[in-house]
Short mmCIF file of C-alpha atoms in Angstrom, two decimals:
data_model
loop_
_atom_site.label_atom_id
_atom_site.label_comp_id
_atom_site.label_asym_id
_atom_site.label_seq_id
_atom_site.Cartn_x
_atom_site.Cartn_y
_atom_site.Cartn_z
CA MET J 8 4.63 -40.55 -4.44
CA ALA J 9 2.08 -42.74 -6.41
CA SER J 10 -1.36 -42.65 -8.22
CA ALA J 11 -4.45 -43.43 -6.07
CA THR J 12 -5.01 -46.57 -7.93
CA GLY J 13 -1.33 -47.83 -7.49
CA ILE J 14 -0.53 -47.04 -4.10
CA ARG J 15 -2.01 -50.41 -2.78
CA ASN J 16 0.75 -52.30 -5.06
CA LYS J 17 3.37 -49.98 -4.56
CA ASN J 18 3.20 -50.91 -0.77
CA ILE J 19 3.38 -54.27 -1.63
CA GLU J 20 6.38 -53.65 -4.29
CA LEU J 21 8.25 -51.80 -1.95
CA ILE J 22 8.18 -54.03 0.77
CA LYS J 23 9.27 -56.92 -1.07
CA ALA J 24 11.88 -54.78 -2.67
CA ALA J 25 13.07 -53.99 1.05
CA VAL J 26 12.75 -57.64 2.50
CA ASP J 27 15.16 -58.67 -0.45
CA THR J 28 17.89 -56.19 0.73
CA ASP J 29 17.70 -57.70 4.21
CA TYR J 30 15.63 -54.84 5.63
CA TYR J 31 12.89 -55.67 8.50
CA LEU J 32 9.95 -53.34 8.09
CA ILE J 33 7.74 -51.05 10.26
CA VAL J 34 4.50 -50.82 8.49
CA VAL J 35 2.55 -47.97 9.96
CA THR J 36 -1.15 -48.29 8.36
CA THR J 37 -3.83 -45.90 8.54
CA ASN J 38 -5.86 -47.03 5.65
CA GLN J 39 -5.69 -51.15 5.73
CA LEU J 40 -6.45 -53.40 8.11
CA ALA J 41 -2.88 -55.21 9.37
CA GLY J 42 -4.66 -58.46 9.25
CA ILE J 43 -5.57 -57.97 5.58
CA LEU J 44 -2.09 -56.57 4.77
CA LYS J 45 -0.47 -59.66 6.35
CA LYS J 46 -2.48 -61.78 4.42
CA ASN J 47 -1.37 -59.96 1.13
CA TYR J 48 2.19 -60.01 2.01
CA ASP J 49 1.81 -63.79 2.81
CA LYS J 50 0.30 -64.52 -0.53
CA HIS J 51 3.28 -62.37 -2.29
CA GLY J 52 6.11 -64.43 -0.22
CA ILE J 53 6.91 -61.82 2.22
CA PRO J 54 8.22 -63.45 5.25
CA GLU J 55 6.10 -62.48 8.16
CA GLU J 56 8.85 -62.23 10.84
CA LYS J 57 10.35 -59.31 9.01
CA ILE J 58 7.19 -57.05 9.06
CA TYR J 59 6.13 -55.35 12.26
CA PHE J 60 2.98 -53.50 12.09
CA VAL J 61 1.69 -50.58 13.74
CA ASP J 62 -2.31 -50.57 13.10
CA ALA J 63 -3.90 -47.81 13.66
CA VAL J 64 -7.46 -48.70 12.34
CA THR J 65 -8.44 -52.43 13.14
CA LYS J 66 -9.32 -51.61 16.68
CA TYR J 67 -10.93 -48.19 15.23
CA ALA J 68 -13.12 -50.39 12.88
CA GLY J 69 -14.16 -52.49 15.80
CA GLY J 70 -12.14 -55.33 15.23
CA THR J 71 -11.89 -56.82 18.45
CA ASN J 72 -12.71 -60.45 17.19
CA LEU J 73 -10.03 -60.73 15.10
CA PRO J 74 -7.31 -63.24 15.98
CA PRO J 75 -4.33 -61.49 17.39
CA MET J 76 -1.21 -61.07 15.36
CA LYS J 77 2.25 -61.43 15.91
CA ASN J 78 4.69 -58.40 15.89
CA CYS J 79 1.82 -55.83 15.50
CA ARG J 80 0.74 -52.66 18.03
CA TYR J 81 -2.58 -51.75 17.72
CA ILE J 82 -3.79 -48.03 18.34
CA SER J 83 -7.38 -47.31 19.06
CA ASN J 84 -7.66 -44.30 16.77
CA PRO J 85 -5.66 -43.20 13.58
CA GLY J 86 -6.08 -39.64 14.85
CA ASN J 87 -4.30 -40.21 18.16
CA LEU J 88 -0.66 -39.13 16.91
CA THR J 89 0.81 -39.96 20.20
CA ASP J 90 -0.04 -43.40 20.56
CA MET J 91 0.99 -43.75 16.97
CA GLY J 92 4.43 -42.16 17.92
CA ILE J 93 4.89 -44.30 20.85
CA ALA J 94 4.21 -47.52 18.77
CA ILE J 95 6.84 -46.52 16.51
CA ILE J 96 9.36 -46.00 18.89
CA GLU J 97 8.72 -49.22 20.77
CA SER J 98 8.89 -51.22 17.32
CA ILE J 99 11.98 -49.32 16.55
CA LYS J 100 13.67 -50.48 19.85
CA GLU J 101 12.45 -54.07 19.32
CA LEU J 102 14.30 -53.95 16.08
CA GLU J 103 17.27 -52.31 17.44
CA GLY J 104 20.33 -53.52 15.57
CA LYS J 105 18.65 -54.72 12.77
CA LYS J 106 18.59 -53.19 9.38
CA THR J 107 15.29 -51.43 9.82
CA CYS J 108 12.91 -49.32 7.59
CA LEU J 109 9.62 -48.00 8.10
CA LEU J 110 6.95 -47.48 5.84
CA LEU J 111 4.01 -45.19 6.53
CA ASP J 112 0.90 -45.99 4.41
CA SER J 113 -0.49 -43.44 3.78
CA ILE J 114 -0.23 -39.71 4.46
CA ASN J 115 -3.48 -38.88 2.31
CA SER J 116 -5.39 -41.67 4.63
CA MET J 117 -4.13 -40.06 7.73
CA LEU J 118 -5.88 -36.76 6.39
CA ILE J 119 -8.98 -38.45 7.08
CA TYR J 120 -8.32 -38.11 10.63
CA ILE J 121 -5.70 -35.36 11.42
CA PRO J 122 -5.36 -31.75 10.00
CA SER J 123 -2.33 -31.21 7.63
CA HIS J 124 -0.34 -28.87 9.79
CA HIS J 125 -0.59 -31.86 12.81
CA ILE J 126 0.64 -34.44 10.00
CA THR J 127 3.33 -32.20 9.05
CA LYS J 128 4.83 -31.73 12.70
CA PHE J 129 4.23 -35.61 13.23
CA ILE J 130 6.25 -36.59 9.97
CA HIS J 131 8.94 -34.29 11.13
CA PHE J 132 9.22 -35.98 14.43
CA VAL J 133 9.34 -39.31 13.06
CA THR J 134 11.94 -38.30 10.16
CA ASN J 135 14.06 -36.94 12.78
CA LYS J 136 13.53 -40.08 15.04
CA LEU J 137 14.64 -42.11 11.95
CA ARG J 138 17.73 -39.73 11.19
CA ILE J 139 18.95 -39.82 14.73
CA GLN J 140 18.91 -43.80 14.54
CA ASN J 141 20.09 -44.06 11.26
CA LEU J 142 16.96 -45.92 9.78
CA SER J 143 15.30 -45.72 6.42
CA GLY J 144 11.86 -44.62 5.87
CA ILE J 145 9.27 -44.40 3.26
CA PHE J 146 6.11 -42.29 3.25
CA LEU J 147 3.46 -43.04 0.87
CA LEU J 148 1.33 -40.21 -0.53
CA VAL J 149 -0.78 -39.70 -3.54
CA GLU J 150 0.50 -36.42 -4.91
CA LYS J 151 -2.66 -34.80 -6.26
CA GLY J 152 -4.29 -35.15 -2.97
CA ILE J 153 -2.06 -32.72 -0.97
CA ASP J 154 -1.69 -29.17 -0.80
CA PRO J 155 1.44 -28.13 -3.04
CA ASN J 156 2.61 -25.98 -0.22
CA VAL J 157 1.97 -29.01 2.58
CA LEU J 158 3.86 -31.52 0.09
CA SER J 159 7.09 -28.67 -0.32
CA GLN J 160 7.04 -28.95 3.66
CA LEU J 161 7.46 -32.36 3.65
CA THR J 162 9.74 -32.48 0.99
CA THR J 163 11.76 -30.54 3.24
CA PHE J 164 12.05 -33.44 5.95
CA VAL J 165 12.93 -36.31 3.23
CA ASP J 166 16.29 -37.11 1.42
CA GLU J 167 14.62 -37.92 -1.87
CA VAL J 168 10.97 -37.60 -3.60
CA ILE J 169 10.24 -40.38 -6.02
CA ASP J 170 7.27 -41.01 -8.25
CA THR J 171 6.74 -44.45 -7.87
CA ASP J 172 4.97 -44.31 -11.23
CA THR J 173 7.98 -43.56 -13.23
CA MET J 174 10.52 -44.52 -10.44
CA GLU J 175 11.87 -41.24 -11.02
CA SER J 176 13.51 -38.85 -8.39
CA ILE J 177 11.34 -35.54 -7.90
CA SER J 178 13.39 -33.59 -5.49
CA MET A 5 7.23 61.35 -7.80
CA ALA A 6 5.56 59.01 -5.36
CA GLY A 7 7.63 60.54 -2.49
CA PHE A 8 6.34 64.07 -3.74
CA SER A 9 3.02 62.76 -4.29
CA ASN A 10 2.99 61.27 -0.90
CA SER A 11 4.32 64.34 1.23
CA PHE A 12 1.58 66.53 -0.18
CA SER A 13 -0.96 63.98 -0.02
CA ASP A 14 -3.19 65.85 2.51
CA GLU A 15 -5.78 67.79 0.64
CA ARG A 16 -5.39 70.77 2.69
CA MET A 17 -1.65 71.17 2.32
CA LYS A 18 -2.45 70.79 -1.34
CA ILE A 19 -5.02 73.72 -1.57
CA LEU A 20 -2.58 75.67 0.69
CA THR A 21 0.29 75.20 -1.52
CA LEU A 22 -1.62 76.36 -4.73
CA ILE A 23 -3.35 79.25 -2.96
CA ILE A 24 0.39 80.34 -1.96
CA LEU A 25 1.49 79.87 -5.49
CA ALA A 26 -1.59 81.38 -7.09
CA VAL A 27 -0.92 84.80 -4.56
CA ILE A 28 2.75 84.71 -5.72
CA CYS A 29 1.75 84.54 -9.52
CA ILE A 30 -0.88 87.18 -9.04
CA GLY A 31 1.81 89.32 -7.38
CA LEU A 32 4.42 88.56 -10.13
CA GLU A 33 1.69 89.59 -12.91
CA ILE A 34 1.10 93.01 -10.82
CA LEU A 35 4.59 93.57 -9.79
CA MET A 36 6.70 92.45 -13.11
CA HIS A 37 4.08 93.14 -15.95
CA LEU A 38 2.14 96.05 -14.60
CA TYR A 39 4.71 98.05 -12.60
CA LEU A 40 7.93 97.01 -14.07
CA GLY A 41 6.46 96.29 -17.69
CA VAL A 42 8.33 93.24 -18.10
CA SER A 43 5.93 90.79 -19.99
CA ILE A 44 8.10 87.80 -20.29
CA GLY A 45 10.31 85.61 -18.09
CA TYR A 46 8.18 85.69 -14.66
CA THR A 47 5.27 83.81 -16.39
CA HIS A 48 7.96 80.29 -16.37
CA PHE A 49 6.73 80.33 -12.80
CA PHE A 50 3.14 80.02 -13.68
CA TYR A 51 3.94 76.54 -14.83
CA VAL A 52 4.93 75.53 -11.16
CA LEU A 53 1.38 76.64 -10.29
CA LEU A 54 -0.47 74.97 -13.07
CA VAL A 55 1.64 71.88 -13.43
CA LEU A 56 1.14 70.98 -9.73
CA ALA A 57 -2.75 71.82 -10.03
CA ALA A 58 -3.08 69.44 -13.14
CA ILE A 59 -1.09 66.74 -11.24
CA TRP A 60 -3.46 66.66 -8.26
CA TYR A 61 -6.61 68.02 -9.80
CA GLN A 62 -6.25 66.97 -13.42
CA LYS A 63 -8.64 68.61 -15.84
CA LYS A 64 -10.12 71.15 -13.33
CA ALA A 65 -6.86 72.80 -13.17
CA ILE A 66 -7.78 74.19 -16.75
CA VAL A 67 -9.99 76.72 -14.76
CA LEU A 68 -6.98 77.94 -13.04
CA ALA A 69 -5.04 78.25 -16.32
CA ILE A 70 -7.93 80.02 -18.22
CA ILE A 71 -8.01 82.57 -15.22
CA LEU A 72 -4.31 82.95 -15.22
CA ALA A 73 -4.22 83.37 -19.13
CA THR A 74 -7.26 85.75 -18.89
CA LEU A 75 -5.56 88.05 -16.09
CA HIS A 76 -2.18 87.62 -18.02
CA ILE A 77 -3.85 89.13 -21.11
CA ALA A 78 -6.09 91.40 -19.37
CA VAL A 79 -2.68 93.20 -17.78
CA GLY A 80 -1.07 93.11 -20.98
CA TYR A 81 -3.62 94.14 -23.61
CA PHE A 82 -5.85 96.77 -21.52
CA ILE A 83 -3.36 98.44 -19.18
CA ALA A 84 0.16 97.89 -20.76
CA GLY A 85 -0.92 97.78 -24.31
CA GLU A 86 0.87 94.95 -25.69
CA SER A 87 0.33 92.88 -28.58
CA ILE A 88 -2.86 90.41 -28.23
CA TRP A 89 -1.18 87.56 -30.32
CA ALA A 90 1.90 87.29 -27.98
CA LEU A 91 -0.29 87.51 -25.01
CA ALA A 92 -2.91 85.16 -26.29
CA LEU A 93 -0.02 82.72 -27.29
CA ARG A 94 1.27 82.78 -23.68
CA GLY A 95 -2.22 82.23 -22.55
CA ALA A 96 -2.67 79.36 -24.95
CA MET A 97 0.34 77.90 -23.42
CA PHE A 98 -0.71 77.83 -20.11
CA VAL A 99 -3.88 76.37 -21.08
CA ILE A 100 -2.24 73.65 -23.19
CA VAL A 101 0.39 72.63 -21.05
CA THR A 102 -1.96 72.53 -18.09
CA LEU A 103 -4.33 70.19 -20.17
CA LEU A 104 -1.10 68.06 -20.99
CA VAL A 105 -0.07 67.39 -17.51
CA ALA A 106 -3.65 67.00 -16.70
CA ILE A 107 -4.11 64.15 -19.33
CA MET A 108 -0.87 62.46 -18.13
CA SER A 109 -2.04 62.72 -14.62
CA GLU A 110 -5.37 61.10 -15.50
CA GLU A 111 -3.66 58.41 -17.20
CA LEU A 112 -1.01 57.90 -14.19
CA GLU A 113 -4.01 57.95 -11.64
CA LEU A 114 -5.96 55.42 -13.96
CA SER A 115 -2.67 53.12 -14.03
CA ARG A 116 -2.09 53.64 -10.43
CA LYS A 117 -5.63 52.39 -9.96
CA LYS A 118 -5.39 49.37 -12.00
CA LEU A 119 -2.04 48.68 -10.53
CA PHE A 120 -3.89 48.76 -7.05
CA THR A 121 -6.64 46.63 -8.19
CA GLU A 122 -4.29 44.23 -9.72
CA LYS A 123 -2.34 44.04 -6.42
CA GLU A 124 -5.58 43.25 -4.28
CA ARG A 125 -6.49 40.99 -6.49
CA LEU A 126 -2.95 39.06 -6.20
CA SER A 127 -3.31 39.69 -2.65
CA GLU A 128 -6.73 37.93 -2.28
CA SER A 129 -5.76 35.22 -4.83
CA GLU A 130 -2.64 34.57 -2.43
CA GLY A 131 -4.68 34.35 0.54
CA LYS A 132 -6.87 32.05 -0.94
CA LEU A 133 -4.19 29.92 -2.17
CA LYS A 134 -2.41 30.13 1.57
CA VAL A 135 -5.79 29.02 2.50
CA ILE A 136 -6.02 26.09 0.51
CA PHE A 137 -2.16 24.87 0.86
CA THR A 138 -2.80 25.03 4.89
CA SER A 139 -5.97 23.81 5.01
CA ILE A 140 -5.70 20.77 1.93
CA GLN A 141 -6.05 17.53 3.39
CA THR A 142 -3.11 16.28 1.19
CA GLY A 143 0.66 17.08 2.11
CA ILE A 144 2.71 19.47 -0.16
CA VAL A 145 6.02 20.09 -0.05
CA ILE A 146 8.03 22.36 -2.55
CA VAL A 147 11.40 20.96 -3.54
CA GLU A 148 14.21 23.35 -5.23
CA PRO A 149 15.39 20.77 -7.81
CA GLU A 150 18.99 21.66 -8.05
CA THR A 151 19.88 21.00 -4.53
CA HIS A 152 16.95 18.90 -3.63
CA THR A 153 16.27 20.71 -0.50
CA ILE A 154 13.01 21.38 0.85
CA VAL A 155 11.64 25.29 0.62
CA GLU A 156 8.24 25.18 1.80
CA ALA A 157 5.79 22.35 3.39
CA ASN A 158 2.06 22.66 4.48
CA PRO A 159 0.65 21.36 7.92
CA VAL A 160 -0.30 18.08 6.50
CA ALA A 161 3.24 17.36 5.47
CA ILE A 162 4.44 18.60 8.83
CA LYS A 163 2.17 16.61 10.48
CA LEU A 164 2.97 13.32 8.48
CA ILE A 165 6.95 14.04 8.93
CA GLY A 166 6.64 14.84 12.36
CA VAL A 167 8.84 17.82 12.89
CA PRO A 168 8.52 21.60 12.89
CA LEU A 169 8.48 23.44 9.54
CA GLU A 170 12.05 25.03 10.69
CA GLU A 171 13.31 21.54 10.72
CA ILE A 172 11.93 20.58 7.39
CA VAL A 173 13.03 23.91 5.49
CA GLY A 174 16.40 23.30 4.12
CA LYS A 175 16.72 19.95 4.61
CA LEU A 176 17.37 17.79 1.65
CA CYS A 177 14.15 15.99 0.32
CA HIS A 178 15.34 12.39 0.32
CA HIS A 179 15.63 12.83 4.21
CA PHE A 180 12.10 12.78 4.43
CA ILE A 181 9.81 12.59 1.48
CA CYS A 182 11.58 10.30 -0.60
CA PRO A 183 14.17 7.43 0.54
CA ALA A 184 16.04 7.36 -2.74
CA ASP A 185 19.83 7.84 -2.22
CA ALA A 186 21.31 11.03 -3.40
CA GLY A 187 22.16 11.31 -7.02
CA LYS A 188 19.41 8.93 -7.51
CA CYS A 189 16.15 11.27 -7.58
CA PRO A 190 13.49 9.55 -9.59
CA ILE A 191 12.48 12.84 -11.19
CA THR A 192 15.85 14.79 -11.75
CA ASP A 193 18.50 12.22 -11.93
CA LEU A 194 16.66 9.35 -13.49
CA GLY A 195 13.90 11.08 -15.65
CA ASN A 196 10.90 9.24 -14.11
CA GLU A 197 7.37 10.60 -13.77
CA VAL A 198 5.72 10.29 -10.44
CA ASP A 199 1.89 10.43 -10.84
CA ASN A 200 -0.35 9.05 -8.20
CA ALA A 201 2.45 6.48 -7.73
CA GLU A 202 2.81 4.59 -4.48
CA ARG A 203 5.74 5.84 -2.55
CA VAL A 204 6.89 6.03 1.06
CA LEU A 205 7.66 9.07 3.50
CA LEU A 206 10.31 8.85 5.72
CA ASN A 207 9.27 10.48 9.01
CA PHE A 208 11.32 11.87 11.83
CA ARG A 209 11.70 8.55 13.25
CA GLY A 210 12.90 7.01 9.77
CA GLU A 211 9.71 5.19 9.74
CA LYS A 212 8.42 4.42 6.11
CA ILE A 213 4.59 5.68 5.74
CA PRO A 214 3.10 4.44 2.69
CA ILE A 215 1.87 7.22 0.54
CA ILE A 216 0.11 8.03 -2.79
CA LYS A 217 2.54 10.59 -4.47
CA THR A 218 2.53 13.03 -7.62
CA VAL A 219 5.37 15.20 -8.56
CA THR A 220 4.72 18.33 -10.69
CA PRO A 221 7.31 20.47 -11.85
CA VAL A 222 5.97 24.32 -11.23
CA TYR A 223 7.52 27.96 -11.54
CA LEU A 224 7.56 29.95 -8.50
CA ASN A 225 9.20 33.48 -8.40
CA GLY A 226 10.54 32.78 -11.65
CA ARG A 227 12.65 29.53 -10.82
CA LYS A 228 11.75 25.89 -11.44
CA HIS A 229 10.39 23.80 -8.64
CA LEU A 230 9.00 20.46 -7.59
CA LEU A 231 5.90 20.43 -6.08
CA GLU A 232 5.30 17.15 -4.37
CA SER A 233 1.73 16.61 -2.89
CA PHE A 234 0.74 13.15 -1.36
CA MET A 235 -1.71 11.39 0.88
CA ASP A 236 -1.37 9.13 3.66
CA ILE A 237 -2.72 5.60 2.80
CA THR A 238 -1.46 3.79 5.89
CA GLU A 239 -5.38 3.06 6.78
CA ARG A 240 -5.72 2.02 3.19
CA LYS A 241 -2.67 -0.34 3.22
CA LYS A 242 -3.84 -1.89 6.48
CA THR A 243 -7.34 -2.67 5.10
CA GLU A 244 -5.11 -4.18 2.12
CA LEU A 245 -3.19 -6.37 4.13
CA LEU A 246 -6.37 -7.64 6.09
CA LEU A 247 -8.11 -8.46 3.03
CA LYS A 248 -4.85 -10.24 1.68
CA GLU A 249 -5.02 -12.10 5.05
CA THR A 250 -8.53 -12.92 5.04
CA ASN A 251 -8.22 -14.27 1.18
CA GLU A 252 -5.18 -16.19 2.39
CA ARG A 253 -7.33 -17.44 5.37
CA TYR A 254 -9.88 -18.62 2.91
CA ILE A 255 -7.52 -20.00 0.15
CA GLY A 256 -6.08 -22.00 3.56
CA TYR A 257 -9.49 -23.06 4.74
CA ILE A 258 -10.45 -24.13 0.80
CA LYS A 259 -7.12 -26.29 0.46
CA GLU A 260 -7.63 -27.94 3.87
CA ALA A 261 -11.28 -28.73 2.85
CA ALA A 262 -9.95 -30.08 -0.26
CA MET A 263 -6.94 -32.06 1.59
CA ARG A 264 -9.61 -33.39 4.40
CA LEU A 265 -12.81 -33.81 2.36
CA ARG A 266 -11.92 -34.31 -1.53
CA THR A 267 -9.05 -36.59 -1.19
CA PRO A 268 -10.50 -38.84 1.60
CA VAL A 269 -13.66 -39.54 0.00
CA GLU A 270 -11.61 -40.47 -3.23
CA VAL A 271 -9.61 -42.92 -0.73
CA VAL A 272 -12.94 -44.05 0.76
CA GLY A 273 -14.50 -44.56 -2.93
CA LEU A 274 -11.29 -46.57 -3.79
CA ASN A 275 -11.34 -48.88 -0.72
CA LEU A 276 -14.99 -49.77 -1.36
CA LYS A 277 -14.21 -50.83 -4.84
CA LEU A 278 -11.20 -52.75 -3.69
CA ILE A 279 -13.30 -54.59 -0.87
CA GLY A 280 -15.98 -55.24 -3.82
CA ASP A 281 -13.03 -56.71 -6.08
CA GLY A 282 -11.92 -58.59 -3.16
CA ILE A 283 -15.34 -59.77 -1.90
CA ILE A 284 -16.13 -61.05 -5.40
CA LYS A 285 -12.48 -62.98 -5.76
CA GLY A 286 -13.15 -64.50 -2.25
CA ASP A 287 -10.09 -62.83 -0.61
CA TYR A 288 -11.61 -62.00 2.66
CA SER A 289 -13.67 -63.69 5.40
CA GLN A 290 -16.91 -62.64 6.97
CA GLU A 291 -15.41 -61.12 9.55
CA GLU A 292 -12.88 -59.53 7.51
CA ILE A 293 -15.46 -57.95 5.32
CA VAL A 294 -17.57 -56.77 8.33
CA SER A 295 -14.28 -54.97 9.71
CA LEU A 296 -13.26 -53.72 6.14
CA LEU A 297 -17.02 -52.10 5.80
CA LYS A 298 -16.87 -50.72 9.16
CA LEU A 299 -13.69 -49.02 8.63
CA GLN A 300 -15.08 -47.41 5.79
CA ALA A 301 -18.27 -46.36 7.60
CA LYS A 302 -16.12 -44.62 10.18
CA ASN A 303 -14.07 -43.15 7.80
CA MET A 304 -17.16 -41.57 6.15
CA GLU A 305 -18.31 -40.57 9.79
CA GLN A 306 -14.89 -38.87 10.32
CA ILE A 307 -15.26 -37.08 7.01
CA GLN A 308 -18.57 -35.59 8.02
CA GLN A 309 -17.00 -34.69 11.17
CA ASN A 310 -14.21 -32.81 9.36
CA ILE A 311 -16.89 -31.04 7.40
CA ARG A 312 -18.48 -29.95 10.66
CA ASP A 313 -15.16 -29.09 12.06
CA LEU A 314 -14.24 -26.96 9.06
CA ASN A 315 -17.54 -25.18 8.92
CA LYS A 316 -17.19 -24.15 12.65
CA THR A 317 -14.03 -22.75 12.11
CA ILE A 318 -15.36 -20.70 9.12
CA VAL A 319 -17.94 -19.48 11.11
CA SER A 320 -16.18 -18.29 13.90
CA SER A 321 -13.22 -16.89 11.82
CA PHE A 322 -15.36 -14.95 8.80
CA GLY A 323 -18.08 -12.09 9.94
CA GLU A 324 -21.36 -12.00 10.89
CA ILE A 325 -23.53 -15.00 9.80
CA SER A 326 -27.21 -15.73 11.11
CA PRO A 327 -27.93 -18.13 13.96
CA ALA A 328 -29.94 -20.20 11.64
CA SER A 329 -27.05 -20.42 9.18
CA GLU A 330 -24.60 -21.04 11.83
CA LYS A 331 -26.84 -24.05 13.14
CA PHE A 332 -27.13 -25.39 10.08
CA LEU A 333 -23.54 -25.34 9.49
CA THR A 334 -22.14 -26.69 12.68
CA GLU A 335 -24.81 -29.22 13.49
#
């Protein structure tokens, strides 16, 4: 969990930390364009071959003229959870045998497109996939932007809830 | 006295009895006094006639006493030549005894009438109570507090419990009207008061029926009992539950609205600020700026759609709404 203003920086910090510990990352982005994120990562010295994107917003924003990106799967609509699930599974398969971590940025921006109960089910689905494959996952969210009941449900799917502002474990 | 009175209650029998006794008295007067010259002793028999007359006809019997006294004095004084004082004393005794018995009889009659009136009143009152007990729309059960057995139940209580009165009377109260365990009676064992308290009643199927109950100690036939009165509040509970569910749904919609409207607007606002900062710093190409702004515009469109979707759900879920308001909320 992070503050609304700090969540973008946390994305980069967490990815850097993961890459430094030899992780490959599947970045599921529902708020920022993958191309912009990639540029930011390059700027921070994050090796592009270690990042795989599932971009749910570029096509949605009509960004058809953007140059094609390596290791990036585009979804036409961020509300299409089926396509998002398929893209995640394909990315996991592609990284099979590698130390992989999934980063979902962010649950709050997903709420623009999807009702909370569908998000809860989707997160449950993704966490189950990760557990089965023995993979790591990070789900970013702004604490104040989510109903405590939904948050408490989401908390039951994960191993630990960390406040990234203080880096203290909450759960 | 009552049996005696009853056996002679017939008016004609009374008059006949008095006539026979009067004839015997007159006969004794003539035989004993006039012919045999005995002036005392036989007159004791007169009291039988006078007492009976006084009991039955009260002070009217004094007339008979005066007649007998006059006859006795007349026979004794004018024919036998006896002392007027002794005769007058005997005659006076006839009248005095008759008067006293008449007064006592009148008092007795008055008491009897009073008793009868009181009995009538009690009977009427009992009848009224019975009507109230059977027609009141509140369940009433009377419990014997020492054994906790039910001694009476009214029709509403019988209907709620669901078995005939014979199957309720004699049963322990915690089988039906109070689910507390034996030895844990809230009134007699725990000393609690039950006054308009929400409780449950167990019907014959063991189903719990919500009730509002009041328990009042009362004395019936000189013994302490517990009068338990209760009202079925199943419908009220259903309404409360419905209201609670409706409130929960309202809160659910408000929460969902907060998550899908307030937070996204904040996200878009923050994104626009960061885009603005990026443009100033020259972080983005022309194409990237267009895509970023298009995305935020799409986000705003989606937020508007979310508002419409939530409005539609609210309109379809909550009560009546005018077509104009429905159109305004959903289009």
